Amino acid sequence: MSVPWRSAADVLAETLRRHGAAPDAVHDVGAAWDAFAEFLAVEVGGVEEADGDGFIVEWGRWDWNDDLPALSFGRLLAVHDTGGDGDSAHRQPEYRKVELQLCFAEDPAWAELDDLGLQDTGFDHHVIGAPRRAALAETLRLIQSHPQLAAMWRATPVRSAVASERAG
């Protein structure tokens, strides 16, 4: 059974709650990751194309987060049925990003976060099931291989939020 793409952020929020993490007050990054992995196993209806469902992990400092160090777990969906008009055969999908953003206080352990040379894992579009679980495990290994990110993983976020917005 799939959930409508418009409900995906609600599904992520509810999954976080089941893992003991309030969407706006995550205290355990590992529990949030487990919830995110569970969320990525949920079929989403309205996805436009075969590679229209992917995930990414991003990190850095962004002005919309008051330049606090942050981690973002995001799911990118190429969707249709956005209420637009025109010939559906020629319409391009709209890209939506459903994400959990985790913000952290300043700490010497990740002071050089911007110097990692990369700011994300890149999008992964493995299909739901064993291929996606393997991709998630590889993503976690990549994150844990960077001391700054591993330190953030062990820290308690100062704030968090689930959002769904147009990507791009």
XYZ file of N, CA, C and O in Angstrom:
672
model
N 0.837 -1.177 0.000
C 0.000 0.000 0.000
C 0.881 1.239 0.000
O 1.859 1.320 0.731
N 0.540 2.207 -0.830
C 1.335 3.432 -0.890
C 0.589 4.586 -0.225
O -0.619 4.535 -0.029
N 1.350 5.607 0.125
C 0.761 6.822 0.676
C 0.821 7.905 -0.396
O 1.725 7.906 -1.226
N -0.135 8.813 -0.412
C -0.075 9.905 -1.391
C 1.142 10.785 -1.133
O 1.507 11.033 0.029
N 1.757 11.283 -2.187
C 2.966 12.085 -2.009
C 2.704 13.322 -1.163
O 3.576 13.767 -0.425
N 1.481 13.852 -1.212
C 1.161 15.037 -0.414
C 1.178 14.741 1.093
O 1.267 15.649 1.899
N 1.097 13.480 1.466
C 1.109 13.081 2.880
C 2.480 12.614 3.350
O 2.629 12.211 4.505
N 3.475 12.666 2.496
C 4.780 12.086 2.829
C 5.412 12.732 4.063
O 5.977 12.029 4.905
N 5.320 14.044 4.222
C 5.907 14.687 5.406
C 5.206 14.227 6.673
O 5.858 14.014 7.708
N 3.891 14.047 6.607
C 3.155 13.544 7.768
C 3.589 12.121 8.119
O 3.691 11.764 9.296
N 3.847 11.326 7.098
C 4.304 9.950 7.319
C 5.683 9.954 7.977
O 5.938 9.206 8.921
N 6.577 10.828 7.504
C 7.894 10.935 8.128
C 7.755 11.366 9.589
O 8.385 10.781 10.480
N 6.925 12.353 9.856
C 6.728 12.834 11.233
C 6.193 11.718 12.130
O 6.669 11.526 13.260
N 5.220 10.977 11.642
C 4.651 9.885 12.433
C 5.685 8.776 12.654
O 5.758 8.191 13.737
N 6.489 8.503 11.654
C 7.534 7.483 11.790
C 8.558 7.915 12.839
O 9.007 7.103 13.651
N 8.912 9.184 12.841
C 9.817 9.696 13.875
C 9.223 9.481 15.261
O 9.916 9.029 16.184
N 7.949 9.802 15.418
C 7.290 9.629 16.726
C 7.344 8.172 17.189
O 7.578 7.892 18.359
N 7.120 7.239 16.250
C 7.179 5.812 16.609
C 8.574 5.408 17.072
O 8.740 4.452 17.803
N 9.570 6.154 16.627
C 10.953 5.874 17.027
C 11.368 6.717 18.226
O 12.557 6.808 18.545
N 10.406 7.349 18.870
C 10.682 8.121 20.079
C 11.270 9.490 19.835
O 11.896 10.061 20.728
N 11.074 10.030 18.640
C 11.640 11.338 18.309
C 10.527 12.281 17.858
O 9.887 12.034 16.837
N 10.303 13.337 18.617
C 9.352 14.354 18.181
C 9.960 15.071 16.984
O 11.140 15.433 17.015
N 9.203 15.271 15.910
C 9.767 15.892 14.710
C 10.446 17.242 14.961
O 11.441 17.557 14.317
N 9.937 18.002 15.917
C 10.521 19.316 16.196
C 11.451 19.304 17.407
O 11.887 20.354 17.874
N 11.787 18.118 17.901
C 12.669 18.013 19.067
C 13.418 16.683 19.057
O 13.404 15.938 20.038
N 14.087 16.372 17.973
C 14.879 15.145 17.889
C 16.060 15.255 18.846
O 16.758 16.273 18.860
N 16.268 14.227 19.642
C 17.384 14.215 20.584
C 18.384 13.106 20.288
O 19.453 13.076 20.891
N 18.045 12.214 19.364
C 18.894 11.064 19.060
C 18.976 10.926 17.544
O 18.007 10.518 16.893
N 20.141 11.266 16.987
C 20.315 11.223 15.532
C 20.167 9.798 15.018
O 19.574 9.568 13.956
N 20.664 8.818 15.766
C 20.538 7.419 15.352
C 19.088 6.983 15.241
O 18.705 6.313 14.280
N 18.264 7.377 16.194
C 16.832 7.051 16.136
C 16.179 7.764 14.954
O 15.320 7.185 14.270
N 16.597 8.995 14.704
C 16.056 9.737 13.550
C 16.449 9.050 12.246
O 15.640 8.942 11.318
N 17.681 8.554 12.168
C 18.135 7.837 10.971
C 17.322 6.554 10.777
O 16.909 6.245 9.659
N 17.082 5.830 11.853
C 16.284 4.602 11.755
C 14.870 4.918 11.255
O 14.315 4.192 10.428
N 14.303 6.015 11.749
C 12.972 6.433 11.300
C 13.017 6.832 9.828
O 12.117 6.490 9.048
N 14.059 7.552 9.434
C 14.199 7.959 8.039
C 14.317 6.734 7.133
O 13.687 6.671 6.069
N 15.102 5.748 7.552
C 15.245 4.516 6.764
C 13.901 3.814 6.627
O 13.554 3.318 5.539
N 13.131 3.776 7.705
C 11.795 3.176 7.637
C 10.897 3.963 6.679
O 10.156 3.393 5.877
N 10.975 5.282 6.751
C 10.205 6.151 5.860
C 10.574 5.891 4.396
O 9.710 5.884 3.517
N 11.846 5.667 4.126
C 12.280 5.406 2.749
C 11.790 4.072 2.209
O 11.847 3.831 1.007
N 11.294 3.207 3.079
C 10.743 1.920 2.651
C 9.253 2.003 2.332
O 8.673 1.026 1.861
N 8.659 3.149 2.570
C 7.232 3.342 2.297
C 7.048 3.740 0.834
O 7.693 4.674 0.346
N 6.183 3.008 0.147
C 5.850 3.360 -1.238
C 5.074 4.670 -1.246
O 4.164 4.862 -0.438
N 5.437 5.563 -2.150
C 4.763 6.851 -2.271
C 4.048 6.886 -3.614
O 4.659 6.682 -4.666
N 2.747 7.146 -3.558
C 1.949 7.233 -4.779
C 2.131 8.567 -5.465
O 2.394 9.581 -4.830
N 1.999 8.545 -6.781
C 2.102 9.771 -7.559
C 3.504 10.074 -8.044
O 3.750 11.134 -8.598
N 4.442 9.139 -7.838
C 5.803 9.345 -8.321
C 5.787 9.175 -9.831
O 5.248 8.203 -10.360
N 6.377 10.116 -10.530
C 6.256 10.263 -11.977
C 7.079 9.264 -12.786
O 6.645 8.810 -13.818
N 8.269 8.958 -12.362
C 9.165 8.176 -13.207
C 9.915 7.141 -12.388
O 9.919 7.197 -11.158
N 10.578 6.222 -13.090
C 11.255 5.117 -12.410
C 12.290 5.605 -11.405
O 12.423 5.039 -10.325
N 13.045 6.638 -11.747
C 14.039 7.158 -10.812
C 13.534 8.411 -10.104
O 14.305 9.253 -9.681
N 12.238 8.508 -9.934
C 11.623 9.678 -9.312
C 11.517 9.608 -7.812
O 10.831 10.424 -7.199
N 12.172 8.645 -7.192
C 12.142 8.500 -5.735
C 13.567 8.216 -5.283
O 14.111 7.152 -5.539
N 14.169 9.190 -4.631
C 15.545 9.020 -4.187
C 15.774 9.673 -2.835
O 14.873 10.286 -2.269
N 16.980 9.528 -2.332
C 17.303 10.144 -1.050
C 18.691 10.753 -1.095
O 19.512 10.419 -1.949
N 18.928 11.657 -0.150
C 20.206 12.351 -0.032
C 20.401 12.750 1.425
O 19.429 13.009 2.132
N 21.638 12.782 1.859
C 21.994 13.352 3.150
C 22.904 14.540 2.851
O 23.855 14.423 2.074
N 22.575 15.673 3.463
C 23.348 16.899 3.248
C 23.803 17.442 4.599
O 23.174 17.181 5.621
N 24.875 18.211 4.580
C 25.370 18.835 5.800
C 26.001 20.168 5.447
O 26.388 20.414 4.317
N 26.050 21.021 6.435
C 26.658 22.329 6.242
C 26.022 23.366 7.140
O 25.364 23.045 8.137
N 26.208 24.617 6.742
C 25.625 25.760 7.450
C 24.829 26.540 6.418
O 25.367 26.921 5.387
N 23.564 26.765 6.720
C 22.695 27.440 5.768
C 22.039 28.640 6.434
O 21.661 28.571 7.613
N 21.882 29.693 5.683
C 21.321 30.917 6.268
C 19.916 30.708 6.824
O 19.538 31.327 7.809
N 19.121 29.818 6.231
C 17.766 29.587 6.736
C 17.768 28.844 8.076
O 16.737 28.728 8.720
N 18.926 28.351 8.494
C 19.071 27.716 9.809
C 19.975 28.561 10.714
O 20.653 28.024 11.586
N 20.014 29.856 10.461
C 20.853 30.773 11.260
C 22.326 30.384 11.207
O 23.072 30.629 12.156
N 22.738 29.764 10.104
C 24.121 29.321 9.904
C 24.614 28.337 10.966
O 25.812 28.196 11.184
N 23.682 27.660 11.626
C 24.072 26.605 12.560
C 24.519 25.374 11.780
O 24.019 25.111 10.679
N 25.439 24.594 12.320
C 25.794 23.331 11.671
C 24.537 22.461 11.577
O 23.759 22.384 12.535
N 24.350 21.807 10.434
C 23.112 21.049 10.234
C 23.359 19.780 9.435
O 24.275 19.704 8.622
N 22.488 18.816 9.699
C 22.365 17.597 8.896
C 20.952 17.576 8.339
O 20.004 17.958 9.031
N 20.812 17.124 7.116
C 19.499 17.006 6.498
C 19.372 15.626 5.876
O 20.237 15.210 5.108
N 18.294 14.922 6.235
C 17.958 13.645 5.610
C 16.788 13.939 4.682
O 15.708 14.300 5.151
N 16.990 13.806 3.380
C 15.950 14.195 2.442
C 15.551 13.101 1.478
O 16.369 12.265 1.069
N 14.280 13.126 1.108
C 13.735 12.227 0.094
C 13.208 13.097 -1.036
O 12.376 13.978 -0.806
N 13.706 12.871 -2.240
C 13.298 13.645 -3.404
C 12.303 12.820 -4.207
O 12.579 11.669 -4.558
N 11.169 13.430 -4.488
C 10.100 12.764 -5.231
C 9.767 13.569 -6.482
O 9.531 14.774 -6.396
N 9.749 12.918 -7.631
C 9.267 13.530 -8.866
C 7.798 13.151 -8.970
O 7.465 11.971 -9.118
N 6.922 14.137 -8.829
C 5.500 13.846 -8.716
C 4.698 14.500 -9.826
O 5.134 15.435 -10.486
N 3.481 13.991 -9.994
C 2.516 14.603 -10.889
C 1.257 14.887 -10.084
O 1.273 14.767 -8.859
N 0.219 15.266 -10.747
C -1.033 15.590 -10.075
C -0.848 16.781 -9.138
O -1.291 16.783 -8.009
N -0.144 17.792 -9.639
C 0.094 18.980 -8.827
C -0.938 20.065 -9.102
O -0.795 21.183 -8.651
N -1.956 19.732 -9.853
C -3.016 20.690 -10.111
C -2.740 21.604 -11.289
O -3.510 22.506 -11.556
N -1.631 21.368 -11.988
C -1.304 22.212 -13.134
C -2.186 21.881 -14.323
O -2.811 20.834 -14.384
N -2.233 22.805 -15.251
C -3.009 22.536 -16.455
C -2.052 22.208 -17.591
O -0.856 22.172 -17.428
N -2.586 21.940 -18.723
C -1.769 21.611 -19.879
C -1.831 20.133 -20.191
O -2.401 19.333 -19.460
N -1.234 19.802 -21.307
C -1.216 18.432 -21.789
C -0.332 17.579 -20.884
O 0.879 17.796 -20.791
N -0.922 16.599 -20.226
C -0.174 15.780 -19.271
C 0.933 14.981 -19.951
O 1.901 14.613 -19.305
N 0.814 14.713 -21.244
C 1.845 13.970 -21.952
C 3.131 14.791 -22.077
O 4.211 14.234 -22.225
N 3.023 16.116 -22.028
C 4.187 16.979 -22.194
C 4.586 17.683 -20.901
O 5.535 18.456 -20.888
N 3.896 17.417 -19.859
C 4.164 18.074 -18.589
C 5.362 17.421 -17.899
O 5.489 16.202 -17.858
N 6.220 18.242 -17.354
C 7.369 17.753 -16.601
C 6.949 17.511 -15.157
O 6.079 18.201 -14.643
N 7.589 16.552 -14.499
C 7.239 16.331 -13.091
C 7.693 17.508 -12.233
O 8.608 18.244 -12.583
N 7.041 17.654 -11.110
C 7.464 18.617 -10.104
C 8.283 17.846 -9.079
O 7.917 16.743 -8.683
N 9.387 18.411 -8.661
C 10.229 17.752 -7.673
C 9.927 18.303 -6.292
O 9.930 19.510 -6.082
N 9.642 17.396 -5.377
C 9.334 17.742 -3.987
C 10.392 17.095 -3.098
O 10.788 15.948 -3.330
N 10.818 17.822 -2.095
C 11.774 17.281 -1.139
C 11.107 17.221 0.223
O 10.608 18.219 0.722
N 11.077 16.022 0.781
C 10.577 15.804 2.133
C 11.820 15.560 2.974
O 12.594 14.643 2.683
N 12.014 16.399 3.992
C 13.269 16.267 4.722
C 13.120 16.498 6.211
O 12.189 17.151 6.674
N 14.082 15.933 6.903
C 14.268 16.180 8.326
C 15.570 16.947 8.448
O 16.621 16.461 8.028
N 15.479 18.164 8.979
C 16.673 18.957 9.226
C 16.985 18.939 10.718
O 16.092 19.141 11.545
N 18.238 18.700 11.020
C 18.729 18.669 12.392
C 19.791 19.752 12.527
O 20.772 19.751 11.774
N 19.612 20.680 13.463
C 20.576 21.756 13.695
C 21.293 21.517 15.017
O 20.691 21.059 15.983
N 22.572 21.881 15.037
C 23.417 21.629 16.192
C 24.063 22.921 16.681
O 24.285 23.847 15.894
N 24.401 22.949 17.963
C 25.159 24.065 18.511
C 26.588 23.994 17.965
O 27.051 22.934 17.531
N 27.278 25.104 18.008
C 28.684 25.114 17.593
C 29.478 24.190 18.508
O 29.194 24.085 19.702
N 30.459 23.517 17.923
C 31.301 22.611 18.694
C 32.628 22.456 17.950
O 32.627 22.351 16.713
N 33.753 22.422 18.649
C 35.042 22.241 17.976
C 35.121 20.940 17.167
O 35.855 20.871 16.187
N 34.357 19.929 17.551
C 34.406 18.636 16.847
C 33.969 18.744 15.394
O 34.376 17.943 14.562
N 33.125 19.714 15.080
C 32.713 19.888 13.680
C 32.918 21.316 13.194
O 32.259 21.783 12.269
N 33.885 21.997 13.785
C 34.175 23.379 13.404
C 34.589 23.484 11.932
O 34.322 24.489 11.285
N 35.216 22.453 11.408
C 35.686 22.476 10.016
C 34.725 21.730 9.088
O 35.125 21.183 8.073
N 33.453 21.748 9.408
C 32.441 21.050 8.624
C 32.448 21.486 7.161
O 32.320 20.664 6.256
N 32.644 22.767 6.931
C 32.625 23.286 5.564
C 33.880 22.921 4.771
O 33.935 23.140 3.570
N 34.880 22.369 5.425
C 36.132 22.024 4.759
C 36.208 20.565 4.322
O 37.265 20.095 3.924
N 35.101 19.833 4.399
C 35.119 18.409 4.051
C 35.360 18.156 2.570
O 35.746 17.070 2.184
N 35.103 19.147 1.734
C 35.276 18.944 0.309
C 34.008 18.473 -0.383
O 33.914 18.499 -1.595
N 33.032 18.030 0.371
C 31.728 17.672 -0.166
C 30.682 18.071 0.861
O 30.970 18.152 2.045
N 29.495 18.344 0.378
C 28.430 18.806 1.257
C 27.228 17.876 1.284
O 26.229 18.177 1.925
N 27.333 16.751 0.568
C 26.232 15.795 0.560
C 26.700 14.457 0.025
O 27.816 14.342 -0.470
N 25.820 13.494 0.117
C 26.130 12.139 -0.348
C 25.815 11.938 -1.825
O 26.149 10.906 -2.387
N 25.144 12.910 -2.427
C 24.624 12.724 -3.771
C 23.305 11.978 -3.688
O 23.023 11.295 -2.692
N 22.489 12.125 -4.711
C 21.184 11.457 -4.713
C 21.354 9.985 -5.029
O 22.136 9.611 -5.898
N 20.620 9.184 -4.316
C 20.592 7.749 -4.561
C 19.171 7.367 -4.945
O 18.227 7.756 -4.263
N 19.024 6.617 -6.021
C 17.700 6.245 -6.522
C 17.487 4.735 -6.553
O 16.710 4.238 -7.364
N 18.153 4.007 -5.657
C 17.895 2.566 -5.601
C 16.434 2.316 -5.240
O 15.828 3.075 -4.478
N 15.899 1.243 -5.791
C 14.496 0.916 -5.543
C 14.304 0.460 -4.107
O 15.233 -0.028 -3.452
N 13.075 0.618 -3.635
C 12.711 0.195 -2.290
C 12.921 -1.311 -2.157
O 12.637 -2.074 -3.071
N 13.426 -1.716 -1.016
C 13.711 -3.117 -0.751
C 15.195 -3.273 -0.453
O 15.862 -2.347 0.026
N 15.729 -4.439 -0.749
C 17.132 -4.743 -0.448
C 18.109 -3.755 -1.093
O 19.072 -3.342 -0.437
N 17.890 -3.339 -2.353
C 18.833 -2.379 -2.934
C 18.888 -1.049 -2.165
O 19.963 -0.497 -1.953
N 17.738 -0.564 -1.720
C 17.727 0.706 -0.979
C 18.341 0.522 0.405
O 19.077 1.384 0.877
N 18.057 -0.591 1.058
C 18.660 -0.840 2.372
C 20.185 -0.886 2.261
O 20.897 -0.344 3.113
N 20.696 -1.513 1.214
C 22.139 -1.572 1.005
C 22.700 -0.169 0.743
O 23.779 0.181 1.249
N 21.983 0.634 -0.024
C 22.425 2.008 -0.295
C 22.433 2.844 0.985
O 23.339 3.657 1.199
N 21.433 2.639 1.843
C 21.398 3.350 3.124
C 22.583 2.953 4.003
O 23.197 3.806 4.659
N 22.914 1.670 4.022
C 24.058 1.208 4.808
C 25.351 1.830 4.284
O 26.210 2.253 5.070
N 25.490 1.915 2.983
C 26.677 2.530 2.382
C 26.720 4.031 2.702
O 27.781 4.579 2.994
N 25.577 4.680 2.668
C 25.510 6.103 3.017
C 25.950 6.314 4.463
O 26.723 7.231 4.759
N 25.485 5.471 5.360
C 25.871 5.586 6.759
C 27.377 5.361 6.930
O 28.037 6.074 7.692
N 27.948 4.405 6.202
C 29.396 4.188 6.266
C 30.152 5.432 5.805
O 31.148 5.822 6.413
N 29.666 6.066 4.736
C 30.302 7.293 4.243
C 30.255 8.385 5.315
O 31.260 9.035 5.600
N 29.106 8.577 5.921
C 28.954 9.602 6.955
C 29.887 9.313 8.127
O 30.590 10.202 8.615
N 29.913 8.072 8.569
C 30.739 7.708 9.722
C 32.240 7.792 9.416
O 33.052 7.837 10.340
N 32.610 7.826 8.140
C 34.028 7.918 7.776
C 34.582 9.333 7.936
O 35.800 9.519 7.882
N 33.734 10.308 8.138
C 34.168 11.691 8.348
C 34.032 12.031 9.826
O 32.916 12.039 10.361
N 35.129 12.310 10.508
C 35.065 12.566 11.960
C 34.067 13.669 12.349
O 33.378 13.536 13.364
N 33.984 14.727 11.552
C 33.050 15.809 11.884
C 31.611 15.318 11.867
O 30.814 15.640 12.751
N 31.256 14.557 10.847
C 29.889 14.049 10.731
C 29.609 12.989 11.777
O 28.514 12.940 12.349
N 30.594 12.147 12.055
C 30.418 11.127 13.098
C 30.195 11.794 14.457
O 29.379 11.319 15.257
N 30.886 12.897 14.709
C 30.695 13.622 15.971
C 29.300 14.223 16.042
O 28.647 14.173 17.098
N 28.817 14.781 14.935
C 27.456 15.327 14.917
C 26.447 14.206 15.179
O 25.449 14.409 15.867
N 26.711 13.046 14.607
C 25.817 11.893 14.750
C 25.629 11.519 16.220
O 24.565 11.072 16.624
N 26.687 11.706 17.009
C 26.637 11.356 18.430
C 26.086 12.493 19.297
O 25.822 12.298 20.481
N 25.927 13.669 18.731
C 25.491 14.851 19.486
C 23.966 14.956 19.523
O 23.260 14.261 18.800
N 23.494 15.849 20.362
C 22.063 16.117 20.465
C 21.741 17.396 19.694
O 22.313 18.450 19.998
N 20.865 17.317 18.709
C 20.489 18.534 17.977
C 19.828 19.552 18.917
O 19.160 19.181 19.879
N 20.016 20.831 18.589
C 19.348 21.885 19.367
C 17.946 22.156 18.829
O 17.112 22.720 19.530
N 17.727 21.782 17.578
C 16.371 21.870 17.017
C 16.298 20.993 15.777
O 17.300 20.609 15.192
N 15.058 20.699 15.408
C 14.813 19.867 14.227
C 13.470 20.245 13.628
O 12.633 20.863 14.288
N 13.282 19.845 12.386
C 12.012 20.124 11.724
C 11.847 19.193 10.532
O 12.814 18.839 9.856
N 10.595 18.817 10.291
C 10.223 18.078 9.090
C 9.562 19.072 8.148
O 8.737 19.878 8.575
N 9.941 19.005 6.886
C 9.361 19.919 5.905
C 9.151 19.206 4.581
O 9.817 18.217 4.277
N 8.219 19.724 3.816
C 8.018 19.290 2.448
C 7.934 20.550 1.609
O 7.124 21.439 1.883
N 8.803 20.631 0.618
C 8.815 21.824 -0.205
C 9.225 21.488 -1.624
O 9.784 20.415 -1.877
N 8.941 22.398 -2.495
C 9.351 22.230 -3.883
C 10.866 22.280 -3.942
O 11.489 23.134 -3.325
N 11.461 21.361 -4.652
C 12.909 21.299 -4.781
C 13.320 21.934 -6.111
O 12.616 21.820 -7.108
N 14.478 22.530 -6.088
C 15.011 23.070 -7.324
C 14.723 24.437 -7.573
O 14.450 25.425 -7.452
